[in-house]
CSV table of C-alpha atoms and ligand atoms in Angstrom, one decimal:
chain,number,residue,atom,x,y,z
C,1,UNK,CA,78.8,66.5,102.5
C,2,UNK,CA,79.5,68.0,99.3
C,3,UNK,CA,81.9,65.4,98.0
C,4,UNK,CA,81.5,62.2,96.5
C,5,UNK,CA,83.3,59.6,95.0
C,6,UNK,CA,83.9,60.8,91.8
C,7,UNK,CA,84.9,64.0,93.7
C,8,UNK,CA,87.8,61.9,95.9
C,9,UNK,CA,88.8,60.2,92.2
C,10,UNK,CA,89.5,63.9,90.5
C,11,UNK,CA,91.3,65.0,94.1
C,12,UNK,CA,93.5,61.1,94.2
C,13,UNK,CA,94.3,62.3,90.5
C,14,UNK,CA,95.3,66.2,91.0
C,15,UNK,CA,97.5,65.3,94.4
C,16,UNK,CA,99.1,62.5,92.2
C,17,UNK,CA,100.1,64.8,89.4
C,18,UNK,CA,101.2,67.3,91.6
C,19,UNK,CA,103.3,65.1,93.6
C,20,UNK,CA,105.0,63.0,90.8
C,21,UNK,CA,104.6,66.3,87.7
C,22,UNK,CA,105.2,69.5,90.0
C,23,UNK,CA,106.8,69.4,93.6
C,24,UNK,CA,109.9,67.3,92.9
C,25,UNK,CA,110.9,70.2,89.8
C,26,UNK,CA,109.7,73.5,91.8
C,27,UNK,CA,113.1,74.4,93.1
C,28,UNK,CA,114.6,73.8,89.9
C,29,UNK,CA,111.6,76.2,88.5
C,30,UNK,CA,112.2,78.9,91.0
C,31,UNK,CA,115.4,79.4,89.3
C,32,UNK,CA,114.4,78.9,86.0
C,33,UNK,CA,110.6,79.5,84.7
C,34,UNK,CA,107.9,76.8,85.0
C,35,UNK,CA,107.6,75.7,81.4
C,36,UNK,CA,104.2,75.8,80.6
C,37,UNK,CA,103.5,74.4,77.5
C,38,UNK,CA,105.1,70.9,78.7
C,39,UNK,CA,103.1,71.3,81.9
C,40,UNK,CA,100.0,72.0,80.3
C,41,UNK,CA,99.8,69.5,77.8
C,42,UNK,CA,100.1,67.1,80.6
C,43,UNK,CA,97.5,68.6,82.4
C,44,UNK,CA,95.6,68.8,78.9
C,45,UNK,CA,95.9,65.5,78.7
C,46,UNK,CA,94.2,64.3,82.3
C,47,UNK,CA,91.1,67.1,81.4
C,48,UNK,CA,92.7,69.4,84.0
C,49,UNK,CA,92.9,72.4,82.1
C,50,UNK,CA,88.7,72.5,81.3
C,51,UNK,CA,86.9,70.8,84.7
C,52,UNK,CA,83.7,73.1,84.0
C,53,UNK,CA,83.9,73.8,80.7
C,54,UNK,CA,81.7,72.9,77.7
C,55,UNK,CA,82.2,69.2,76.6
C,56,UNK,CA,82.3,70.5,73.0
C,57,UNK,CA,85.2,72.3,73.7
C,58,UNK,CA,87.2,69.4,75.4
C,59,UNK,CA,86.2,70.4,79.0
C,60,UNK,CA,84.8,67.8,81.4
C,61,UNK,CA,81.6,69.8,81.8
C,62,UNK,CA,81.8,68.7,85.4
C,63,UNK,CA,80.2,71.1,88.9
C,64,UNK,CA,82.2,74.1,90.6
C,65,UNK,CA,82.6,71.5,93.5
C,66,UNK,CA,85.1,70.0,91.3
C,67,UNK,CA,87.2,72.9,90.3
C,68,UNK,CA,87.0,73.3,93.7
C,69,UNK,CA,88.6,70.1,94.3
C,70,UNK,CA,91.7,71.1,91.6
C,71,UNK,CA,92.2,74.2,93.3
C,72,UNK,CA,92.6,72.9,96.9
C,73,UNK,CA,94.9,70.2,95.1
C,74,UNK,CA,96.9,73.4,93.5
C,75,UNK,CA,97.8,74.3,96.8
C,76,UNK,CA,99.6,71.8,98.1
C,77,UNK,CA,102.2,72.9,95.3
C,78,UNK,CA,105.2,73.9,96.9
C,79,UNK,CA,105.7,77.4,95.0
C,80,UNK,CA,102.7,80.0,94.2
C,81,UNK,CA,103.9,80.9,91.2
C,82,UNK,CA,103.0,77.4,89.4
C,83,UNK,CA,99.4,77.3,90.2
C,84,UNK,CA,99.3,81.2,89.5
C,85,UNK,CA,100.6,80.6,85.7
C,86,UNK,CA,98.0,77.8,85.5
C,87,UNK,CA,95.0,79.8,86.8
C,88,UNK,CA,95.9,82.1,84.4
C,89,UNK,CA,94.9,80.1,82.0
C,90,UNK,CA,92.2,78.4,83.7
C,91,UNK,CA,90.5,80.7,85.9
C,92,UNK,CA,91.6,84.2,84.4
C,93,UNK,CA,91.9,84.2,80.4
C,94,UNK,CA,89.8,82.0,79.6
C,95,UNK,CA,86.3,82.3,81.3
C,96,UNK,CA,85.2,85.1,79.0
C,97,UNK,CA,86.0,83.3,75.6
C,98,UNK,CA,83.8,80.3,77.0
C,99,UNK,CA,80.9,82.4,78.5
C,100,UNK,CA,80.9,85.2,75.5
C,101,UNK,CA,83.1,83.9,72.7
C,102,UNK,CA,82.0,83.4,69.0
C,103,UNK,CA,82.2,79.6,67.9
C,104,UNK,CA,84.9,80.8,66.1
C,105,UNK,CA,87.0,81.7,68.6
C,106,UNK,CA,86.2,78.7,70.9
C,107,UNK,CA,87.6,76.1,68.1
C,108,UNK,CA,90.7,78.2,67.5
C,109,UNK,CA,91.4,79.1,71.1
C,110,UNK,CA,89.3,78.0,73.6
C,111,UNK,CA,89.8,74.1,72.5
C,112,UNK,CA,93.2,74.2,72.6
C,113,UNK,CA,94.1,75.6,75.3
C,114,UNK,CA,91.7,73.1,77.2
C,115,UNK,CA,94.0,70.3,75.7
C,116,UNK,CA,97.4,71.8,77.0
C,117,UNK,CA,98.5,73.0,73.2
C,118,UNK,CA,98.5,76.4,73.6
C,119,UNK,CA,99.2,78.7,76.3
C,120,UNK,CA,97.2,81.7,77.3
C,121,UNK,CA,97.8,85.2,79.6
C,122,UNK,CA,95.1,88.0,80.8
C,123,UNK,CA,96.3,91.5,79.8
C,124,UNK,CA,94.4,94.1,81.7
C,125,UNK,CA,97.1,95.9,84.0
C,126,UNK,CA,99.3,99.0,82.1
C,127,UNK,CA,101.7,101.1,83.2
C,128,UNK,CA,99.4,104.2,84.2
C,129,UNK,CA,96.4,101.6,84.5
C,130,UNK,CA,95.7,99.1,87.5
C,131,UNK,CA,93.5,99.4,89.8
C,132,UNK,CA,91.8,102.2,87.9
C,133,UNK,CA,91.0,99.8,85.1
C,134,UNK,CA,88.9,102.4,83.1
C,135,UNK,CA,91.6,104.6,83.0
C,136,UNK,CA,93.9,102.1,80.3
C,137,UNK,CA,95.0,103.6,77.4
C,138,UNK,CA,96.1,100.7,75.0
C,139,UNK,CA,93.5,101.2,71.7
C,140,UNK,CA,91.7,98.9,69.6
C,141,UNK,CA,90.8,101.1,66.2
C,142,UNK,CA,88.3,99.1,64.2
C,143,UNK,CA,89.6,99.1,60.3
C,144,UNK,CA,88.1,97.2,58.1
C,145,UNK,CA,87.7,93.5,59.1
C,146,UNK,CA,90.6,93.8,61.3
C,147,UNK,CA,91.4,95.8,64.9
C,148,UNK,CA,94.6,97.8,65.0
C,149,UNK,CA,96.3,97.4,68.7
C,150,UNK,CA,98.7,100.1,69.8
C,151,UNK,CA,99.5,100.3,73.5
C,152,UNK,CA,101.6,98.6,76.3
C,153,UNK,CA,100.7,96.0,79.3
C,154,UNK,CA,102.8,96.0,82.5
C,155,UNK,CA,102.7,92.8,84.6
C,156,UNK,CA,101.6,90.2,82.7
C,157,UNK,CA,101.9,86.8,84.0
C,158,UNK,CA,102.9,84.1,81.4
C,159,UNK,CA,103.4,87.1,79.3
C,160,UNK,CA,106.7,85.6,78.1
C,161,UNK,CA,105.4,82.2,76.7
C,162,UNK,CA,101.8,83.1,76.2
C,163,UNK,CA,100.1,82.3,72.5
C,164,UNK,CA,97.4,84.5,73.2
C,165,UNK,CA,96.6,87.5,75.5
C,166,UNK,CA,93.1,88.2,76.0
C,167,UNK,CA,93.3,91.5,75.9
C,168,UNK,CA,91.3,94.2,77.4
C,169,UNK,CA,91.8,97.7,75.1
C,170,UNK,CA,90.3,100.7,74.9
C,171,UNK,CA,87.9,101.3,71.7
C,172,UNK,CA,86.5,104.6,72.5
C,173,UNK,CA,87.7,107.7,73.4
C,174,UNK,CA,84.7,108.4,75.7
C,175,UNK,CA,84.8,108.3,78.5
C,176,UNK,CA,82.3,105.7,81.2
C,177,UNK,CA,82.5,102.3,81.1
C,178,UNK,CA,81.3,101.0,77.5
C,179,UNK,CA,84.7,102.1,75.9
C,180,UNK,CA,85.8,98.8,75.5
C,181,UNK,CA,86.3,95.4,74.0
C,182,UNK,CA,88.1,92.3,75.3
C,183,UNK,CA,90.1,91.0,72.5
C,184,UNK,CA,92.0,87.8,71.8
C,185,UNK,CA,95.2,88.5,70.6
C,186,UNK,CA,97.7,86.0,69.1
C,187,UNK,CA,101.2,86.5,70.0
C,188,UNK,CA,103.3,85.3,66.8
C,189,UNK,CA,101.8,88.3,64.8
C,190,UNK,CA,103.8,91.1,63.2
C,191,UNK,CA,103.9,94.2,66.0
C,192,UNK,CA,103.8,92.1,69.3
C,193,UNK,CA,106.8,92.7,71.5
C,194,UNK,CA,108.0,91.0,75.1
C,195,UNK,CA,109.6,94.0,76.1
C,196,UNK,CA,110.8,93.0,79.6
C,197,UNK,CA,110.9,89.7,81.4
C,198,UNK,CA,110.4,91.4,85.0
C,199,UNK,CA,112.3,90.5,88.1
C,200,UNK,CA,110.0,90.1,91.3
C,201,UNK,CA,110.1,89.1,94.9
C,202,UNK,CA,107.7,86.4,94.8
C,203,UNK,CA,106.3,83.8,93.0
C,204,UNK,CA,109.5,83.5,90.8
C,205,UNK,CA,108.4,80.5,89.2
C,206,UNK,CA,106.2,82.4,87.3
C,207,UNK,CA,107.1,84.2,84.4
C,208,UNK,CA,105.6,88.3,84.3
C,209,UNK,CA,106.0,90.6,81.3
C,210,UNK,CA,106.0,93.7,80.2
C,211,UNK,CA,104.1,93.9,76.5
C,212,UNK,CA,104.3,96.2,73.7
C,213,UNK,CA,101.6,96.3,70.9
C,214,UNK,CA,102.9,98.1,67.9
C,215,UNK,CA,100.1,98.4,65.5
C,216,UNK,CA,99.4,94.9,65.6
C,217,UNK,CA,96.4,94.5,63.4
C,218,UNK,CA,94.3,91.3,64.5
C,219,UNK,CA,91.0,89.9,62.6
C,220,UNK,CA,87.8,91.7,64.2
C,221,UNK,CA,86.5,88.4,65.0
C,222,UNK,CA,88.8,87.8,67.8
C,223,UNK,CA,86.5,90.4,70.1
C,224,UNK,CA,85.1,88.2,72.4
C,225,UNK,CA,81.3,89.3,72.7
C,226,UNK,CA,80.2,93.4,71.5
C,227,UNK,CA,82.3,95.8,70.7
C,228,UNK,CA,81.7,98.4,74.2
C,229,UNK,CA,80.6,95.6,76.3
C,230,UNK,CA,84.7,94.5,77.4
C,231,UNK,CA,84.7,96.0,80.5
C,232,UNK,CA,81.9,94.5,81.7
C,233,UNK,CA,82.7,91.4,80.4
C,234,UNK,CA,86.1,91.5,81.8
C,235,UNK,CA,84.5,92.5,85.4
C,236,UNK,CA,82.6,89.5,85.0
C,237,UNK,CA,85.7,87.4,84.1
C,238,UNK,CA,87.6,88.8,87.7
C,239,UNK,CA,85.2,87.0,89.5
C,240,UNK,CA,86.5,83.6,88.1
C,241,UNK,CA,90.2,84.8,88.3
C,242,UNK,CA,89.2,86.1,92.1
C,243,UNK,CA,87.5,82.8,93.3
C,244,UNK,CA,90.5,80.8,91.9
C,245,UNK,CA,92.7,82.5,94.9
C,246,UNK,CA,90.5,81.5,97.6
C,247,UNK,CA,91.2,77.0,97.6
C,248,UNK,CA,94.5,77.2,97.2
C,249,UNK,CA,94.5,80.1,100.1
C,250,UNK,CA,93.5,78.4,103.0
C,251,UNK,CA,94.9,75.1,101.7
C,252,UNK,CA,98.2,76.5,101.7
C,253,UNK,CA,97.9,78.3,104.5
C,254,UNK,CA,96.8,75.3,106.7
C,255,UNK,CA,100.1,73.3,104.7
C,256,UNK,CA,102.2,76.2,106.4
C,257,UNK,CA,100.9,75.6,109.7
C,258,UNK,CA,101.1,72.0,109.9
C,259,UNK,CA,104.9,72.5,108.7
C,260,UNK,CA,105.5,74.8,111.4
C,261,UNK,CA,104.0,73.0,113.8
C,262,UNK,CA,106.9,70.2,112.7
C,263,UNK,CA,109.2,72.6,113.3
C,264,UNK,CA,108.3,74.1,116.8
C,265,UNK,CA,107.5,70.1,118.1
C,266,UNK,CA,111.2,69.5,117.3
C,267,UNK,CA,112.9,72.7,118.2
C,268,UNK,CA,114.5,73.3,121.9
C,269,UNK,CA,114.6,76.2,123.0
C,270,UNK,CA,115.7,77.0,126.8
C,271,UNK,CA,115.2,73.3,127.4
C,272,UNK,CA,111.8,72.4,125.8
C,273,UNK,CA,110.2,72.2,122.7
C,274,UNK,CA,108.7,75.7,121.5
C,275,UNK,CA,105.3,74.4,121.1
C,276,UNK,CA,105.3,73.8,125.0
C,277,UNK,CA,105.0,77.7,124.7
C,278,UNK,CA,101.0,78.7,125.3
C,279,UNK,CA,101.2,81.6,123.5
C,280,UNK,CA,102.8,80.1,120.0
C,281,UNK,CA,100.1,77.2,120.5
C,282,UNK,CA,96.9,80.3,120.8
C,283,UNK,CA,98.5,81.9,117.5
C,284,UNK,CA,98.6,78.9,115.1
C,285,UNK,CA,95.0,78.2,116.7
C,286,UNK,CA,93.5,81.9,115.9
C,287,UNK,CA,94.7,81.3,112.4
C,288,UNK,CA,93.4,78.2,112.1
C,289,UNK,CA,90.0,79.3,113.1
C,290,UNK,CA,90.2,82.1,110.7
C,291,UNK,CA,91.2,79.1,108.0
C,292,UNK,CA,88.2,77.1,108.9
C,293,UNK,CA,86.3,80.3,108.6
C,294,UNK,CA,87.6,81.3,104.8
C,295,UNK,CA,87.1,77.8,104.3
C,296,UNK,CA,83.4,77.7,105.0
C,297,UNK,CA,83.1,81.1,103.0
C,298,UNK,CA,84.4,79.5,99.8
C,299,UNK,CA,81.7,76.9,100.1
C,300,UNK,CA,79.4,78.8,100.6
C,301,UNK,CA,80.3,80.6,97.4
C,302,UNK,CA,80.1,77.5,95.5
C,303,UNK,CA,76.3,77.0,96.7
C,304,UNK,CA,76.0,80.3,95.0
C,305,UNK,CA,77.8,80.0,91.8
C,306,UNK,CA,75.8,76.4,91.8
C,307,UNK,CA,72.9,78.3,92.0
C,308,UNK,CA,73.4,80.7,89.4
C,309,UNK,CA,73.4,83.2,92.4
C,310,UNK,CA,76.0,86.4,91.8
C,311,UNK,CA,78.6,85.9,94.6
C,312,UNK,CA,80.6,89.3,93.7
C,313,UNK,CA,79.8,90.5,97.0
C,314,UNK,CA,81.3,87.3,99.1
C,315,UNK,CA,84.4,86.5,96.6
C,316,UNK,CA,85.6,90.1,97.4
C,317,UNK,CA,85.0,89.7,100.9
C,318,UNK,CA,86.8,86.0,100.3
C,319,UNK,CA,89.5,87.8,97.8
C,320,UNK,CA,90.0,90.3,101.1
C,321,UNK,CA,90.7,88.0,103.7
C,322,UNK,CA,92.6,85.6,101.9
C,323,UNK,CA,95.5,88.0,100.8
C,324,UNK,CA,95.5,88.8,104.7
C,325,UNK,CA,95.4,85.7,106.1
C,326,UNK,CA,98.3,84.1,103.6
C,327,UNK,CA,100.7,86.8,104.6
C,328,UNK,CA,99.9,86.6,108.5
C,329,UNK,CA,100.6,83.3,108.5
C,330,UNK,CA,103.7,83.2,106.5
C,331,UNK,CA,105.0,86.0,108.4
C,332,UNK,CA,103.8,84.7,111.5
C,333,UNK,CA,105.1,81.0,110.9
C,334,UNK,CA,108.4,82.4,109.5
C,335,UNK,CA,108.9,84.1,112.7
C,336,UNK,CA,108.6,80.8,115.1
C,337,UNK,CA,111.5,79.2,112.8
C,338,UNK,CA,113.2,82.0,113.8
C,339,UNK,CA,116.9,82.2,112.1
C,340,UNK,CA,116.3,79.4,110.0
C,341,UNK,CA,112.7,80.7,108.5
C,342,UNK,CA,114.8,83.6,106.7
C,343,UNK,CA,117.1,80.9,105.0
C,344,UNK,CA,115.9,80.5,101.1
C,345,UNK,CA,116.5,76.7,101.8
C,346,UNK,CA,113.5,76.7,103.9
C,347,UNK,CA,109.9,76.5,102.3
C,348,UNK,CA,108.7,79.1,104.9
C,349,UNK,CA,110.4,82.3,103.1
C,350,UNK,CA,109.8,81.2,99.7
C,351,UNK,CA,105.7,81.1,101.1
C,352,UNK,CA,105.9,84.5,103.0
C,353,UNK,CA,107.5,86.1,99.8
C,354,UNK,CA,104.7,84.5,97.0
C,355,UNK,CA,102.1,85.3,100.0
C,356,UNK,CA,102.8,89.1,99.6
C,357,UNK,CA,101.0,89.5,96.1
C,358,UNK,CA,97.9,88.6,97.2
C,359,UNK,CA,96.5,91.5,98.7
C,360,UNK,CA,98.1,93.5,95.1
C,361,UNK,CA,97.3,91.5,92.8
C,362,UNK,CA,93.7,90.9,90.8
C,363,UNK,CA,92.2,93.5,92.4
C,364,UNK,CA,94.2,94.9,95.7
C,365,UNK,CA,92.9,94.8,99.1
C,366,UNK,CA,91.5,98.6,99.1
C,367,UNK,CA,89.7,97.6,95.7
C,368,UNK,CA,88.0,94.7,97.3
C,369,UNK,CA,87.0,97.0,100.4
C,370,UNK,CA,85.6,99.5,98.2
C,371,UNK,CA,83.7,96.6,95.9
C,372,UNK,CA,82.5,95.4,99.4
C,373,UNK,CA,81.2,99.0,100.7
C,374,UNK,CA,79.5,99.3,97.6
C,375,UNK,CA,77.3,96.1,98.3
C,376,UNK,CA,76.6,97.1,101.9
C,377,UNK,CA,75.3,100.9,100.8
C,378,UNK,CA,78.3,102.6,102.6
W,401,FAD,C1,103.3,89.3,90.1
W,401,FAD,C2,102.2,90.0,89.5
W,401,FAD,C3,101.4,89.4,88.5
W,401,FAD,C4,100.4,90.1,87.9
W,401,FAD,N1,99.7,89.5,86.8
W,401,FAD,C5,98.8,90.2,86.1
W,401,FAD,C6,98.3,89.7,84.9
W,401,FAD,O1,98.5,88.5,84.5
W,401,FAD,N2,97.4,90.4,84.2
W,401,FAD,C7,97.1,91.7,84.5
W,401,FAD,O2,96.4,92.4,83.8
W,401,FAD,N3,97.6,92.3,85.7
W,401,FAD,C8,98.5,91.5,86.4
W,401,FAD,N4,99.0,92.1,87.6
W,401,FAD,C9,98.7,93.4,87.9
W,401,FAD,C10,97.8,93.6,89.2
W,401,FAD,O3,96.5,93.1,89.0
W,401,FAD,C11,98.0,95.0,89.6
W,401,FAD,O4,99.3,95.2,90.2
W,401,FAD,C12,96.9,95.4,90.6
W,401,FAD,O5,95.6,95.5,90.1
W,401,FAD,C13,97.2,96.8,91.3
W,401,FAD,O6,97.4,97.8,90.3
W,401,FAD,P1,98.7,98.7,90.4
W,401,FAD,O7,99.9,97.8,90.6
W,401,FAD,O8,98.8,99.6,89.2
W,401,FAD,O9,98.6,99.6,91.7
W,401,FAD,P2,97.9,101.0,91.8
W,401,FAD,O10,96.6,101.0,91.1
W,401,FAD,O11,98.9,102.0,91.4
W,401,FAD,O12,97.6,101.1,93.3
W,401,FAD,C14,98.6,101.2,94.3
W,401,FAD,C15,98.1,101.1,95.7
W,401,FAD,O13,97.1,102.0,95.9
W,401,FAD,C16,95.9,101.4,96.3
W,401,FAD,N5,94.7,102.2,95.9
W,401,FAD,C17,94.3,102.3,94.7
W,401,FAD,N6,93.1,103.0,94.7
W,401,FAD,C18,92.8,103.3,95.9
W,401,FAD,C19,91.8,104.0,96.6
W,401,FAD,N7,90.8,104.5,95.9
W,401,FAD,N8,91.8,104.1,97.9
W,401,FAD,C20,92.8,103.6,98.7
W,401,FAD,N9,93.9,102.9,98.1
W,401,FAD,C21,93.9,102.8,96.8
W,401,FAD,C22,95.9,100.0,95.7
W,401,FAD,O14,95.1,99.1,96.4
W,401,FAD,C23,97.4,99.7,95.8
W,401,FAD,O15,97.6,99.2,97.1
W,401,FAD,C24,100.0,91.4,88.3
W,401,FAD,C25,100.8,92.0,89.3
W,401,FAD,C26,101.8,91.4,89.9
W,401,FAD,C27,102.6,92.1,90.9
């Protein structure tokens, strides 16, 4: 198999920290905000924050079958929003400064957000911008040795405690694809505003903001890679933030079933337990199937990325079933606890509503189709 021991070691390690550092405080972060810079410098600390990333920098240097292993670990966390505000960080913000970033900027923030000391967010999404990614507005005007950043982003996850936001702006007014640069951009400057702390149905545990940038001028050597080439780049970089969905997907998904199936063991209804029921049995079995099969697919991806192989092609056709599946099994599990499963005290409807932004966020469902047809020729 693809595991070994050193494999087990990182997974006994993750499923510790999560137990003992995460699950017992969820509730209390639902309410409140995960803070991230005490839960990353924890995480900093174990080398959880960099598991493929350059040695140099701090990371562990280690194989994608080990990020693998801390992302099915992620999802046994009993909220989405906590191991969405740490793949942020790990899986969506910072992939580009460590594949295309100068040396400078992977000292200043590259190393230390591998360690836990600072905190990063991806800013990509505006207001009139989101799945139409070309079409963002927010500018970048070169002056001098600086960049001058005007603009707004809309959605922002760890917006509200973020150092950084690397920052995908517009630095041409022509149109095509080779407009713009991806930009690190340091959030105790003079012109950067948290305009809105945004109110959601999901995934409350993680904090999403609305940005402001009022001519915030930032030193031209926090592009990441050419000036043109960001949008490319930050394709490139979706892939990462696209694969880290799909562990934590069918992990939690299989978690939801096993909880249900708990439930409906225990549950008498008309005299006998619900499970005795054939037809509740042949739904949790169809999705488990379809588990198994999203499963396989994500391995099969990390053979590719392994490889050097470009798995666009299956990590949108992973990214598609995924948001599907999570929300027909919530929804469908939430419905065999009946009453109960729409009580906020259960688990089940705090997993139904995080499961909905799957199929929205990081590229929507419609997007990943249309990435998918594009591959096939249709
Ligand atoms: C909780 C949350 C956290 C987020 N975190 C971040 C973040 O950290 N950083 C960031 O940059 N963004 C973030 N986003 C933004 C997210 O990536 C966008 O919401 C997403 O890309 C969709 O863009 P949109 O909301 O503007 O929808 P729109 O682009 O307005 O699309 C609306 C609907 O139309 C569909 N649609 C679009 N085009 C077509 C088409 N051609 N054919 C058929 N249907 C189509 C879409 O799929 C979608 O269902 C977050 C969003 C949420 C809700």
């Amino acid at each position: 198999m693809y595991f070994n021991e050193e494999h087990n070691a990182l997974r006994d390690m993750v499923k510790k920290f999560v137990d003992k550092e995460i699950n017992p405080k969820v509730d209390e972060w639902e309410e409140e905000t995960v803070p991230l810079h005490e839960l990353f410098k924890k995480m900093g600390d174990l080398g959880l924050l960099g598991i493929t990333y350059d040695q140099k920098y701090g990371g562990q240097g280690l194989d994608y079958w080990f990020d693998l292993v801390f992302l099915e670990e992620l999802g046994h966390i009993n909220a989405g929003g906590v191991p969405m505000a740490i793949g942020v960080h790990t899986h969506m913000a910072t992939p580009a400064i460590h594949e295309y970033g100068s040396e400078y900027l992977k000292e200043t923030y590259l190393k230390p957000s591998i360690a836990g000391d600072i905190v990063s967010a991806i800013g990509v999404t505006e207001p009139d911008a989101g799945s139409d990614v070309a079409g963002l507005k927010t500018k970048a005007v070169r002056d001098g040795d600086s960049y001058v950043i005007n603009g707004s982003k809309l959605f922002i996850t760890n917006g509200c405690q973020a150092d950084y936001v690397t920052l995908l702006a517009r630095t041409d007014d022509k149109p095509g694809f080779h407009s713009f640069g991806l930009f690190v951009v340091p959030t105790n400057l003079p012109g950067f505003v948290v305009s809105k702390k945004l109110d959601k149905l999901g995934m409350r545990s993680s904090d999403t903001a609305e940005l402001f940038f009022d001519d915030l001028r930032i030193p031209a050597e926090n592009l990441i890679g050419e000036e043109g080439e960001g949008f490319i780049i930050q394709m490139k970089q979706f892939q990462h933030e696209r694969f880290y969905a799909l562990p934590g997907t069918y992990i939690k998904a299989r978690d939801t079933i096993n909880m249900t199936i708990n439930y409906i063991r225990q549950r008498m209804v008309f005299g006998k337990p619900l499970i005795k029921n054939q037809v509740l049995r042949h739904r949790l079995v169809d999705w488990i199937t379809e588990i198994e099969c999203l499963k396989h697919l994500t391995h099969h991806i990390v053979r590719m990325k392994t490889e050097g192989l470009d798995a666009t092609r299956e990590i949108s056709m992973g990214k598609l079933i995924a948001g599907q599946l999570s929300f027909k099994v919530s929804n469908g599990c939430l419905q065999m606890f009946g009453g109960m499963g729409y009580m906020n005290e259960s688990l089940i409807s705090r997993y139904f509503r995080d499961s909905r932004l799957l199929s929205i966020g990081g590229g929507a469902d419609e997007i990943m189709r249309e990435v998918i047809a594009r591959f096939e020729g249709i």
